[in-house]
Short mmCIF file of C-alpha atoms in Angstrom, two decimals:
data_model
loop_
_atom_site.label_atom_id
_atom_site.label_comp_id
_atom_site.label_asym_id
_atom_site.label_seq_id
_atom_site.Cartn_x
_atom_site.Cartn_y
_atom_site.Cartn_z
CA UNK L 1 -37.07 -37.54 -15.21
CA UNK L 2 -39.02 -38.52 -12.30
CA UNK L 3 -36.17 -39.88 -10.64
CA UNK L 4 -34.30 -36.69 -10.51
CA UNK L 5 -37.71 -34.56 -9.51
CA UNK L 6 -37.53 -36.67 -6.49
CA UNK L 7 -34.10 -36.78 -5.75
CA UNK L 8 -34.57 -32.66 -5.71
CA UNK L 9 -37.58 -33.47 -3.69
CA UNK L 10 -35.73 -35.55 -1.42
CA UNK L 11 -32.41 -32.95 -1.01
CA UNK L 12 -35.08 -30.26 -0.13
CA UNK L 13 -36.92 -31.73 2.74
CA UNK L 14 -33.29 -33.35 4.02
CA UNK L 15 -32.40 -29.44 3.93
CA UNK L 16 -35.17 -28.23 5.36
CA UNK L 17 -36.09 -30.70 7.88
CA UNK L 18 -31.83 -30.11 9.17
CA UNK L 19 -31.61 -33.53 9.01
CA UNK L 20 -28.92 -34.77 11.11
CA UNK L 21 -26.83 -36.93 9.58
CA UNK L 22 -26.63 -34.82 6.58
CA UNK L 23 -25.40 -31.32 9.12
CA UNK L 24 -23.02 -33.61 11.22
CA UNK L 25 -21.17 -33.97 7.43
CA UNK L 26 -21.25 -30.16 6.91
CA UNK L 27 -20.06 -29.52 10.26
CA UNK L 28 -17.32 -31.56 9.94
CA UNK L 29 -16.14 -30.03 6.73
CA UNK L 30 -16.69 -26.34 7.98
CA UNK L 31 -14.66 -27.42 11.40
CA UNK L 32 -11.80 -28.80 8.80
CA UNK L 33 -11.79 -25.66 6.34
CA UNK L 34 -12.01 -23.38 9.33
CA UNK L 35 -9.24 -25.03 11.14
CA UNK L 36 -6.72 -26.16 7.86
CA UNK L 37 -7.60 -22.19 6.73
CA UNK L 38 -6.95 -20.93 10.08
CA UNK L 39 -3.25 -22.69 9.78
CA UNK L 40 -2.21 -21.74 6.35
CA UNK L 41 -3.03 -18.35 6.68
CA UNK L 42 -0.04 -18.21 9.62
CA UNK L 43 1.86 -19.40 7.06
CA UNK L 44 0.65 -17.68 3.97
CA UNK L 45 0.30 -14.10 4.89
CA UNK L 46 3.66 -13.52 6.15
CA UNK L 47 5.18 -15.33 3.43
CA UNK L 48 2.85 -13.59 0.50
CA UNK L 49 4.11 -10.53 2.19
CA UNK L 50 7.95 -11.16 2.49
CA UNK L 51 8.12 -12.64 -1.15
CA UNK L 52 5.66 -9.19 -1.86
CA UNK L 53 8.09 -6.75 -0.03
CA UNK L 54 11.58 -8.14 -0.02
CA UNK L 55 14.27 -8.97 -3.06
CA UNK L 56 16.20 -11.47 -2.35
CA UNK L 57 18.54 -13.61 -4.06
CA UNK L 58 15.85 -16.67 -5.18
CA UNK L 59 12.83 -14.63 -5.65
CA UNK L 60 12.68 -15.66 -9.36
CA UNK L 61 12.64 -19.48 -8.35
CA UNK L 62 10.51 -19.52 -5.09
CA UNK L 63 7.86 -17.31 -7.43
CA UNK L 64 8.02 -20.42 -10.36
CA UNK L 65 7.69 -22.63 -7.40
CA UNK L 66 4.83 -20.96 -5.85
CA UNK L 67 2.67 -20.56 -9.04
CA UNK L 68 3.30 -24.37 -10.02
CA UNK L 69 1.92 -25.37 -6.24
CA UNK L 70 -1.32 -23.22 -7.22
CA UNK L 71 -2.00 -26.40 -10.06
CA UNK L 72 -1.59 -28.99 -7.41
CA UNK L 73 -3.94 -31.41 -7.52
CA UNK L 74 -5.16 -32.77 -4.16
CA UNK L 75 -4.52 -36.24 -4.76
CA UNK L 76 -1.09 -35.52 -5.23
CA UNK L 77 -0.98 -34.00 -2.17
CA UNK L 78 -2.97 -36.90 -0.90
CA UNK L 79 -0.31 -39.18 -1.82
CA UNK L 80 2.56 -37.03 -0.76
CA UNK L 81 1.27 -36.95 2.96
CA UNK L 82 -0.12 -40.41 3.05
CA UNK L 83 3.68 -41.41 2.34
CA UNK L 84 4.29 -39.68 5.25
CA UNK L 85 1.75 -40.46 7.52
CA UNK L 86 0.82 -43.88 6.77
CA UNK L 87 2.20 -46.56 8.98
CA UNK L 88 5.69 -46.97 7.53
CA UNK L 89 6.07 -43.36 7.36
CA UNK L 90 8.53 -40.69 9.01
CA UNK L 91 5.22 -39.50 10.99
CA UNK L 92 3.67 -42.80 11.39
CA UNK L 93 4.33 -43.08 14.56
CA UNK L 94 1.73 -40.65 15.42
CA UNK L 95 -0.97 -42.28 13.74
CA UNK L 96 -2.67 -39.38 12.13
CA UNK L 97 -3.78 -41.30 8.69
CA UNK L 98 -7.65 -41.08 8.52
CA UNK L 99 -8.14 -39.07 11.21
CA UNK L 100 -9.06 -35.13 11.42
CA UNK L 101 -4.84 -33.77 12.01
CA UNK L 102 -4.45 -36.05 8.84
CA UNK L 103 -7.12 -34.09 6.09
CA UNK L 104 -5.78 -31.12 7.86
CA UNK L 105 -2.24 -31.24 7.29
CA UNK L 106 -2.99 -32.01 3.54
CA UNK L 107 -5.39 -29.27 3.36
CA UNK L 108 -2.84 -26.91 5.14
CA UNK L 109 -0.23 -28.05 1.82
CA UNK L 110 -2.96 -27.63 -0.70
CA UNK L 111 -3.75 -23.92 0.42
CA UNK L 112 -0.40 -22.23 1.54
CA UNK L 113 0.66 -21.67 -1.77
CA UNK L 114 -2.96 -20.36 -3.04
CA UNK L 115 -2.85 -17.72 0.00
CA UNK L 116 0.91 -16.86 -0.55
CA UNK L 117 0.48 -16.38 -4.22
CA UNK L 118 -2.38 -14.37 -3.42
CA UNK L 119 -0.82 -12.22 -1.12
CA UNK L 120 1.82 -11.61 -3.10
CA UNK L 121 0.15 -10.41 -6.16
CA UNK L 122 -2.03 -8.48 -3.62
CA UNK L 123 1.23 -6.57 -2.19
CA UNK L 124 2.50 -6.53 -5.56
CA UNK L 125 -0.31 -4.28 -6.56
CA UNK L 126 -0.13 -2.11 -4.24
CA UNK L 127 1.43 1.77 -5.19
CA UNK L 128 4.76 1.98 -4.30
CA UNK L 129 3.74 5.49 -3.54
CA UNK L 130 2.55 4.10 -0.13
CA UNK L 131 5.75 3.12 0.99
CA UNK L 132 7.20 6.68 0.06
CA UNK L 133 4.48 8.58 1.64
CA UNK L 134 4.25 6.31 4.95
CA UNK L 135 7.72 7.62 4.92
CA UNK L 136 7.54 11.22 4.68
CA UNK L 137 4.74 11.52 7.06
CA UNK L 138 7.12 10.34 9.77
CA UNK L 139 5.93 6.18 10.28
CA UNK L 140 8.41 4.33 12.37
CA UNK L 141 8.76 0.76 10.54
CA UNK L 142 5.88 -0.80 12.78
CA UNK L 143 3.56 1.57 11.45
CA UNK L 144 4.63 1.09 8.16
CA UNK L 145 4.16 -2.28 8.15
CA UNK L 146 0.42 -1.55 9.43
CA UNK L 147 -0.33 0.44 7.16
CA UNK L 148 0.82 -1.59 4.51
CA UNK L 149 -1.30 -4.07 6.13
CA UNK L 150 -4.48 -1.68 6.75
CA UNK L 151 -3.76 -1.10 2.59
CA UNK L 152 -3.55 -4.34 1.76
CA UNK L 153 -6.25 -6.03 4.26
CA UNK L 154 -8.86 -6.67 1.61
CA UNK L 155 -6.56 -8.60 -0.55
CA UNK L 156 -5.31 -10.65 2.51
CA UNK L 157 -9.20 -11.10 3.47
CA UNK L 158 -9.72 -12.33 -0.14
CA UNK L 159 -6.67 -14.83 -0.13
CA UNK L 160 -7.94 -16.01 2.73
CA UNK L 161 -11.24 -16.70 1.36
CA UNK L 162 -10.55 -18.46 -1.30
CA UNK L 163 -8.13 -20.75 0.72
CA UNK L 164 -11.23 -21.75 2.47
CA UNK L 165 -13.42 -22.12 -0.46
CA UNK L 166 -10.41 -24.76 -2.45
CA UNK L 167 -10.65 -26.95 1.10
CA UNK L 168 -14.29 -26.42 1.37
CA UNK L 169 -14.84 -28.05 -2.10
CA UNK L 170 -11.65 -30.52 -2.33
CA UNK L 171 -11.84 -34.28 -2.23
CA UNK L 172 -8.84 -35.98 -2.95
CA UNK L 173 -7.10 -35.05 0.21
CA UNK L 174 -10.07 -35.95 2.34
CA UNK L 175 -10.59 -39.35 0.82
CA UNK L 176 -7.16 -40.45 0.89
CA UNK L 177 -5.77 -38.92 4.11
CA UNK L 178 -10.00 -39.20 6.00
CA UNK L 179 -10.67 -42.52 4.87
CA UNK L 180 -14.57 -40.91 5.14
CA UNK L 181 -15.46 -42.12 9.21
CA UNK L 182 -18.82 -41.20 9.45
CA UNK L 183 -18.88 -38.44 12.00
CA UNK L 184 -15.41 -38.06 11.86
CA UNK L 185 -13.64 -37.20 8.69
CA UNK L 186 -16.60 -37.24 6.35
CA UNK L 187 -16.78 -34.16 4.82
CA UNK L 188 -19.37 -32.83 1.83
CA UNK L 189 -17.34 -33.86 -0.92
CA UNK L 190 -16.37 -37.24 0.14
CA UNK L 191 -19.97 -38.10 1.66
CA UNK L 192 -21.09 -36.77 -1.93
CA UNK L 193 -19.37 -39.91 -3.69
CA UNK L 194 -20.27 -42.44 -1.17
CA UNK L 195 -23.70 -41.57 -0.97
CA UNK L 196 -24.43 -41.27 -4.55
CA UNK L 197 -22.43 -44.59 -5.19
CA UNK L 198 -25.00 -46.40 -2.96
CA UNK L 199 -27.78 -44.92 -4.37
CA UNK L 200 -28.75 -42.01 -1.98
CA UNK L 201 -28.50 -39.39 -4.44
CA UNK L 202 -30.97 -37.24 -2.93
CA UNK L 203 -28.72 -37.31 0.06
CA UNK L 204 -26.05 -36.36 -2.60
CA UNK L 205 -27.88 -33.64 -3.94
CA UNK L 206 -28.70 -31.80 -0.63
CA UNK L 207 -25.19 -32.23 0.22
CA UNK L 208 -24.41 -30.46 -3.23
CA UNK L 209 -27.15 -28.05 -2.64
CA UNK L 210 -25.50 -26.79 0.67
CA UNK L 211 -22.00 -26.80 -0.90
CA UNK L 212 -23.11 -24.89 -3.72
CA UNK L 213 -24.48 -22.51 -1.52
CA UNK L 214 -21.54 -22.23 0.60
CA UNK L 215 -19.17 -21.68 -2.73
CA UNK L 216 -21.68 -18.49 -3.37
CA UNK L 217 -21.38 -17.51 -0.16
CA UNK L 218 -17.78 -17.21 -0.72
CA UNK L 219 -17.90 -15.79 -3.67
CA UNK L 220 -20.12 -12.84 -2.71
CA UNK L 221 -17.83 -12.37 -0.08
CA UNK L 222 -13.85 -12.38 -2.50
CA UNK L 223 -16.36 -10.10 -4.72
CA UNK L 224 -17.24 -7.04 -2.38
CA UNK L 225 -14.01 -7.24 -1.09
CA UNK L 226 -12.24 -6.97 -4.31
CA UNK L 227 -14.71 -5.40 -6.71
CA UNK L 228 -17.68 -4.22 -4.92
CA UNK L 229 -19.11 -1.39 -5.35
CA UNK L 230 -17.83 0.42 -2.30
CA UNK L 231 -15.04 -0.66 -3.50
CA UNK L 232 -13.42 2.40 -4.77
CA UNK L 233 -14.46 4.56 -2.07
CA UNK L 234 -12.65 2.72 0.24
CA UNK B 1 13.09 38.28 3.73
CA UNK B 2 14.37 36.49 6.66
CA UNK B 3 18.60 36.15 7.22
CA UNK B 4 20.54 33.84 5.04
CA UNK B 5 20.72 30.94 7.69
CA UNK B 6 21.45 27.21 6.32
CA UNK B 7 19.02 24.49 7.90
CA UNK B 8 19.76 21.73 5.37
CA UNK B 9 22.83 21.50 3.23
CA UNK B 10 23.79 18.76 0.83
CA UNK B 11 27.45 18.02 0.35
CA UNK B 12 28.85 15.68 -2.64
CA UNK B 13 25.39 14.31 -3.23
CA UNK B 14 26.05 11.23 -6.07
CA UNK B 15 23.14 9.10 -6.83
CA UNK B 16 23.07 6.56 -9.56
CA UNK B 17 20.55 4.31 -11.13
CA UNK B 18 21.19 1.66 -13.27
CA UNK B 19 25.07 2.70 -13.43
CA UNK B 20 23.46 6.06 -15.04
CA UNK B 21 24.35 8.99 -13.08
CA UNK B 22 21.32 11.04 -12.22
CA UNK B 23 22.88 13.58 -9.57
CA UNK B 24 26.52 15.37 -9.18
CA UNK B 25 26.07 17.67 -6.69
CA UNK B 26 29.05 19.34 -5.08
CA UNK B 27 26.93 21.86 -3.20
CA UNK B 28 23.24 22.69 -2.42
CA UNK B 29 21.88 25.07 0.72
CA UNK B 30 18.66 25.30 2.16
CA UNK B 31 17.77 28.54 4.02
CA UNK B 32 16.08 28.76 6.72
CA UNK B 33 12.54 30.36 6.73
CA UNK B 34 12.68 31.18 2.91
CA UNK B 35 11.06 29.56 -0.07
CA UNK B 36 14.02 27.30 -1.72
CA UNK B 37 13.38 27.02 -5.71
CA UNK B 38 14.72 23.84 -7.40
CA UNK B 39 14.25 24.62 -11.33
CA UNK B 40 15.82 22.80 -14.47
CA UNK B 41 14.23 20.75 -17.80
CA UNK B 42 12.86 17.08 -17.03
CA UNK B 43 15.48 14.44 -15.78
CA UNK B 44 17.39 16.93 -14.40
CA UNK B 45 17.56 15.33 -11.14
CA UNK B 46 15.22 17.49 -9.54
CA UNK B 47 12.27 15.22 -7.95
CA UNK B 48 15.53 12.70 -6.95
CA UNK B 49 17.35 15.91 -4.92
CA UNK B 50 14.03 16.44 -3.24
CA UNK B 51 13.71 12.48 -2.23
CA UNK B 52 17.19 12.71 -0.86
CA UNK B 53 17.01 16.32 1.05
CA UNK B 54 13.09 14.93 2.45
CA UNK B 55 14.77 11.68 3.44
CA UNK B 56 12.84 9.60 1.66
CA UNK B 57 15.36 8.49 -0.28
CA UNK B 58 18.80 6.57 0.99
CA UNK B 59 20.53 5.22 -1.86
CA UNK B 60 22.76 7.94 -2.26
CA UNK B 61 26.40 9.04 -1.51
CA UNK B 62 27.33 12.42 0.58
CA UNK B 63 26.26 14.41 3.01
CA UNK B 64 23.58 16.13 4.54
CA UNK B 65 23.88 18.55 7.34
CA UNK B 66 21.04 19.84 9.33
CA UNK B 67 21.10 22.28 11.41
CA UNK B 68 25.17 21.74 11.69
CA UNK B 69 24.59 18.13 12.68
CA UNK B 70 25.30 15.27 9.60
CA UNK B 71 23.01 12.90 9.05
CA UNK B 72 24.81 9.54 10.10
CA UNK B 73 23.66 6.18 10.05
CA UNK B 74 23.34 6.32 13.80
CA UNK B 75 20.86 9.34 13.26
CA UNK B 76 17.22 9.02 14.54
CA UNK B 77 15.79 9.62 10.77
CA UNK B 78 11.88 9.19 11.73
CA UNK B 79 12.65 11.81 14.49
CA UNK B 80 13.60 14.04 11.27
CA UNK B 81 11.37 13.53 8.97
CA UNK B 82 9.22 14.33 11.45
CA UNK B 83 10.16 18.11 11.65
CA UNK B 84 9.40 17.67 7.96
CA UNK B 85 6.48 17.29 5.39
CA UNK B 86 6.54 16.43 1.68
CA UNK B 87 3.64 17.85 -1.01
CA UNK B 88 3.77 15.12 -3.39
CA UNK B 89 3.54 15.97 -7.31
CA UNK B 90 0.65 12.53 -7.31
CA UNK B 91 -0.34 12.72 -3.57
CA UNK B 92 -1.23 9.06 -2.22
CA UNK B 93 -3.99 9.01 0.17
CA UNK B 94 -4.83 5.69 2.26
CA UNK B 95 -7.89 3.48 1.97
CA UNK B 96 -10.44 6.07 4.32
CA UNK B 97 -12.12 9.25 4.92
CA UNK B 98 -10.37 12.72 3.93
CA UNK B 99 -10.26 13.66 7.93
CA UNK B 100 -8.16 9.86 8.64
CA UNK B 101 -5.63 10.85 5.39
CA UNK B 102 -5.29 14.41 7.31
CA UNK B 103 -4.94 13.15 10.68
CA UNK B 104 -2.88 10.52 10.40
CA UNK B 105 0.57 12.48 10.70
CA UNK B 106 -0.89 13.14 13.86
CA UNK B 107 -2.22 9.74 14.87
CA UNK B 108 1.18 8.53 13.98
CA UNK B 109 3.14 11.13 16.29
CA UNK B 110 0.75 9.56 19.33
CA UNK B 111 -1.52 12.70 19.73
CA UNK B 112 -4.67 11.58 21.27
CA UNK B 113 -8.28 11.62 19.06
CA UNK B 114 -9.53 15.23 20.45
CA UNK B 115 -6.23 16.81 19.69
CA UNK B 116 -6.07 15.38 15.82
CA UNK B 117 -9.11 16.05 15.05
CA UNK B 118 -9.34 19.45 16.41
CA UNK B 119 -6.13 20.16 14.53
CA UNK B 120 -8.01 18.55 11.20
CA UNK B 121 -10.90 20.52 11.69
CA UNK B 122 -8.55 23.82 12.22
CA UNK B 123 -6.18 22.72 8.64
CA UNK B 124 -9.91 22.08 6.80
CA UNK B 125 -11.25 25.31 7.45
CA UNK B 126 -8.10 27.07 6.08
CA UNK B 127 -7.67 25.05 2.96
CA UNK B 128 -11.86 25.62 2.96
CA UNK B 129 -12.11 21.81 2.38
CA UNK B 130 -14.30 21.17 5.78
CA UNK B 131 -17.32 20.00 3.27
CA UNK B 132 -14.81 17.28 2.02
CA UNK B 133 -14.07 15.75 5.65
CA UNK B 134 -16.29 12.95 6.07
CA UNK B 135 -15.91 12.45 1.54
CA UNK B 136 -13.49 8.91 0.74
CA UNK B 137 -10.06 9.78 -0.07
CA UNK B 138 -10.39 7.91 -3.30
CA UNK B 139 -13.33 10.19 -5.04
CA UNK B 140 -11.57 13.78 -4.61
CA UNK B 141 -10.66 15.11 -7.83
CA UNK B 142 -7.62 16.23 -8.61
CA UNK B 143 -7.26 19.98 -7.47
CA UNK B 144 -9.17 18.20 -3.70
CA UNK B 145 -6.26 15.96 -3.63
CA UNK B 146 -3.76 18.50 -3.86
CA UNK B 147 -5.86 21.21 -1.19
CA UNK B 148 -5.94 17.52 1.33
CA UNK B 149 -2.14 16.69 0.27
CA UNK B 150 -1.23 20.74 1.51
CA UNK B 151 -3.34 19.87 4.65
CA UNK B 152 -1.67 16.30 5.27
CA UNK B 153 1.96 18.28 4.95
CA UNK B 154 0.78 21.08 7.21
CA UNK B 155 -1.10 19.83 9.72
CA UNK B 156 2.35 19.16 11.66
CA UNK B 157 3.53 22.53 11.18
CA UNK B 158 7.03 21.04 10.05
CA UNK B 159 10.04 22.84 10.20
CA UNK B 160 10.64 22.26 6.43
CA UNK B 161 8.13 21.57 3.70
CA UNK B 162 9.18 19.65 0.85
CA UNK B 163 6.91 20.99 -2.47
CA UNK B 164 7.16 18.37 -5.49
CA UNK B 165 5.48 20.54 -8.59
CA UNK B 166 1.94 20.90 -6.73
CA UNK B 167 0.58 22.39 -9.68
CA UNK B 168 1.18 20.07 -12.59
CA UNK B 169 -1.89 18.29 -13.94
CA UNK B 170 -3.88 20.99 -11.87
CA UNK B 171 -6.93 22.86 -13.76
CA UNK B 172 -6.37 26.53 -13.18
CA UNK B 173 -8.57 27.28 -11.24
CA UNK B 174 -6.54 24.72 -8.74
CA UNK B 175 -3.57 26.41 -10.12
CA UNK B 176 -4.63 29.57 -9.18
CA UNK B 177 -5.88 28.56 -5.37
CA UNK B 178 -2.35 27.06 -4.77
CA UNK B 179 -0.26 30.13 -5.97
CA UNK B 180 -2.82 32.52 -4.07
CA UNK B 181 -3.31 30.61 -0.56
CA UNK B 182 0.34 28.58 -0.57
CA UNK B 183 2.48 31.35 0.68
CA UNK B 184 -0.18 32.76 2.93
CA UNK B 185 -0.50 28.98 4.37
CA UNK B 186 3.08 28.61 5.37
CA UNK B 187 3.80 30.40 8.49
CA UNK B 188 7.18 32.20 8.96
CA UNK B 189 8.90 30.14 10.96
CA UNK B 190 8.54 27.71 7.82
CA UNK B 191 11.48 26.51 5.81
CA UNK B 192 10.05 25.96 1.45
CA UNK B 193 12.04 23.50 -0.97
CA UNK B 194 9.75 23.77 -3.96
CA UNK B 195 10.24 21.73 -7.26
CA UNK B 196 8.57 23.47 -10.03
CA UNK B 197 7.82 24.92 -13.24
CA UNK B 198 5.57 27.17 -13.09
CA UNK B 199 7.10 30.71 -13.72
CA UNK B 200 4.22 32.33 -12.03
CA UNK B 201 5.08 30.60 -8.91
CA UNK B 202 8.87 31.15 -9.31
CA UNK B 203 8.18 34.98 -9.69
CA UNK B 204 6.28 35.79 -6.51
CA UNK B 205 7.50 32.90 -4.20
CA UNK B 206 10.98 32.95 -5.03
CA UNK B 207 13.52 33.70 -2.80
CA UNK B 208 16.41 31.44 -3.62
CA UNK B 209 16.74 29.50 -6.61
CA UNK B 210 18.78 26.80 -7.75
CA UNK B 211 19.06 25.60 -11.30
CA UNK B 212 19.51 21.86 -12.11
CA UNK B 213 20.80 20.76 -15.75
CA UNK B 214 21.60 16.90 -15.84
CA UNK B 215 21.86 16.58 -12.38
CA UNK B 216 24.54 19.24 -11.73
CA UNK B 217 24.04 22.94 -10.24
CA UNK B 218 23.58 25.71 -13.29
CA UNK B 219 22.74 28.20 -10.71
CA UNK B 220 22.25 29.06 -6.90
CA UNK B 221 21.75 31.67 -5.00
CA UNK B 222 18.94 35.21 -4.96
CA UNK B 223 16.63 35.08 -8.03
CA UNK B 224 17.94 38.31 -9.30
CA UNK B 225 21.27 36.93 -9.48
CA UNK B 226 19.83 34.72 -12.62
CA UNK B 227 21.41 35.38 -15.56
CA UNK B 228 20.75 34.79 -18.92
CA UNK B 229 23.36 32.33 -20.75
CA UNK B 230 22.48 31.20 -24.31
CA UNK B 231 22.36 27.63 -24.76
CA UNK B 232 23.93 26.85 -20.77
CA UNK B 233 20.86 28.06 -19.35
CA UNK B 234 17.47 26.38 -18.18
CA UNK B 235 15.53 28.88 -19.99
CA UNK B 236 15.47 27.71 -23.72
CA UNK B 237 14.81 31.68 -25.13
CA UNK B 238 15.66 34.62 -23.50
CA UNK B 239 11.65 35.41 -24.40
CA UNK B 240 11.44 32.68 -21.17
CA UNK B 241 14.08 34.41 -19.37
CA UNK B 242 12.55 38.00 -19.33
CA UNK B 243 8.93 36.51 -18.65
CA UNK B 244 10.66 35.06 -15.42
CA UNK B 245 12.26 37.89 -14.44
CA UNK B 246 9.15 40.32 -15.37
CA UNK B 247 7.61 41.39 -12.35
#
């Protein structure tokens, strides 16, 4: 018992004293959510909103697709990029395995379905009455698209979110594609397992402290966007 | 009543869904500066004719003609429907205040923030719904929604105003605002295709009518030229059929 009262101990003062070593690691995973986020959501909120908006001939299939990518598990992805970023791979050449580009590329994979999906279902639920009306009060196609936007933006903000929040708290990709380089590709999740293998778990802990925190962060945040309550008055 | 001058006429209007015919229309007018009535029994392709005629709707075969020009694929269609406005049976209102739902006809015809929202204020005080300005779209109840809808249709004094039964689901006193105020709230120069069935509204709006029964015209033309016709008519007894025509 008094091993974990001072591990707790431990994870406080780390927090509260901003030790270094343990902010460098949640730097580096908030500069790799940010930036593998910032990526798939180029990809993901067109796409959510073309497969949302537009019948086309393979709908059924790409949507059976999609929701099967939601279930990926990292390491799968892991493996899937390392094939193709390792040494002998197409993209070996430019020598991205364990470095930053690397986690992010796997992260961008593990999310762009998530946000896609997302978006979809968020333009899916949206009352085709919106369409009809942008159309009788005289919108040109541009500002029907914005307003479909402006009615859809806290869904998209929400996607988006919890993109972040699934790379924010993933490991596979980051230990596989990272190779954990202090200061440079380890994140909280990976620095997590090391640490607590070699018997710094009060380092652990504070590093599961802050990414606990972060995760309710995010939460409050998908939750007043998508149920709060200003949320019908909006 | 103002001349019998055609603004909008449909020709050979066929629409299908589902390989289910849903309109045969051969002919349909719409006169200019008169209230247009569009009556018949549920599915009788009512709601779709006023898609079409509003240009909402494109999935359709035939013609329109307005104002002796047809409609073509090459025609500017958001330069129409601007000279046009739609009362919607369920109005949708956008995410936002009562005054951005209002405005925004305006905002998106490019007028400039003092001009919309003196224009707003001017619709609000007629429809005496200035208290619900600054109120979220989302919390008006219903007969609010339909007083904001009639301000949102308005506020661009269109040429015509499409009118998709404004009063169904309405409490009566809503009811009762709408067939008091409507007429007085279109100005002259204003062209009325109203889908309805309220006989109340039919009897002292009325100026043409046009009868719909499974898609096809029953009747057209001046309300007193409605006859009576057992079973071939919209009205089921001719108990309906003398209330309508009581005045």
């Amino acid at each position: 018992m008094n091993y974990i009262i001072e591990a707790f101990q431990e994870a406080w003062y780390l927090i509260i004293g901003f030790d270094r070593e343990l902010f460098n690691v949640v730097s580096t995973s908030l500069r790799l959510s940010i930036t593998s986020t910032f990526f798939a959501s180029i990809i993901g909120i067109p796409a959510g909103i073309f497969i949302g908006r537009t019948n086309f001939g393979r709908k059924k299939i790409v949507n059976i697709i999609l929701n099967t990518l939601l279930g990926l598990p990292t390491v799968v992805v892991g493996i899937f990029v390392y094939s193709l970023i390792s040494r002998r791979g197409i993209l070996g050449e430019y020598e991205m395995l364990f470095s930053f580009r690397g986690i992010i590329i796997g992260q961008i994979i593990l999310i762009v379905p998530l946000i896609t999906a997302l978006i979809r279902n968020a333009i899916y639920s949206l009352d085709e009455k919106l369409y009809k009306t942008a159309l009788s009060l005289g919108a040109t196609k541009i500002q029907q698209f914005k307003l479909l936007l402006l009615e859809a933006r806290y869904g998209i903000m929400g996607a988006v979110i919890t993109g972040f929040g699934r790379v924010l708290g993933e490991v596979g990709i980051s230990m596989m594609l990272g190779g954990n380089i202090k200061g440079v590709t380890r994140t909280i999740t990976t620095a997590m397992a090391l640490e607590t293998n070699k018997g710094r778990f009060g380092f652990g802990l504070a590093l599961g402290l802050i990414l606990l925190l972060l995760a309710f962060i995010i939460n409050i945040g998908v939750y007043s966007l998508q149920e709060g309550k200003e949320y019908e008055q909006r | 009543m103002s001349s019998d001058k055609i603004i909008l006429k449909a020709l050979n209007i066929k629409k299908n869904i589902k390989g289910k015919n849903i309109l045969n229309l051969r002919e349909f007018n719409v006169y200019e500066g008169q209230f247009n009535f569009i009556i018949g029994h549920n599915g009788s392709g009512k709601t779709t004719l006023l898609n079409i005629l509003s240009l909402v709707d494109d999935d359709f075969s035939g013609d329109l003609i307005y104002k002796n020009q047809t409609i073509g694929p090459k025609t500017d269609k958001v330069k129409l429907r601007r000279r046009f406005s739609v009362i919607w049976q369920n109005p949708y209102f956008y995410r936002g205040s009562v005054i951005y739902n209002i405005s925004l006809p305006l905002r998106l015809r490019g007028l400039n923030k003092n001009q919309y929202l003196k224009k707003t204020e001017e619709i609000a005080k007629r429809l005496e719904i200035e208290n619900l300005l600054e109120q979220s779209a989302a919390t008006l109840s219903g007969g609010e929604k339909q007083k904001v809808s009639i301000a949102r249709a308005l506020i661009t004094e269109p040429e015509i105003v499409f009118v998709d039964e404004p009063t169904t689901n309405l409490d009566e006193e809503s009811i009762e605002f709408f067939n008091s105020h409507f007429a007085e709230l279109v100005t002259e120069e204003m062209t009325v295709v109203m889908v309805t069935h309220d006989k109340n509204q039919i009897r002292s709006l009325a100026e043409k009518i046009t009868v719909l029964k499974k898609g096809s015209v029953q009747y057209s033309g001046p309300i007193k030229g409605l006859h009576y016709q057992n079973d071939n008519n919209y009205y089921s007894s001719k108990q309906d059929y003398r209330l309508l025509m009581k005045n």
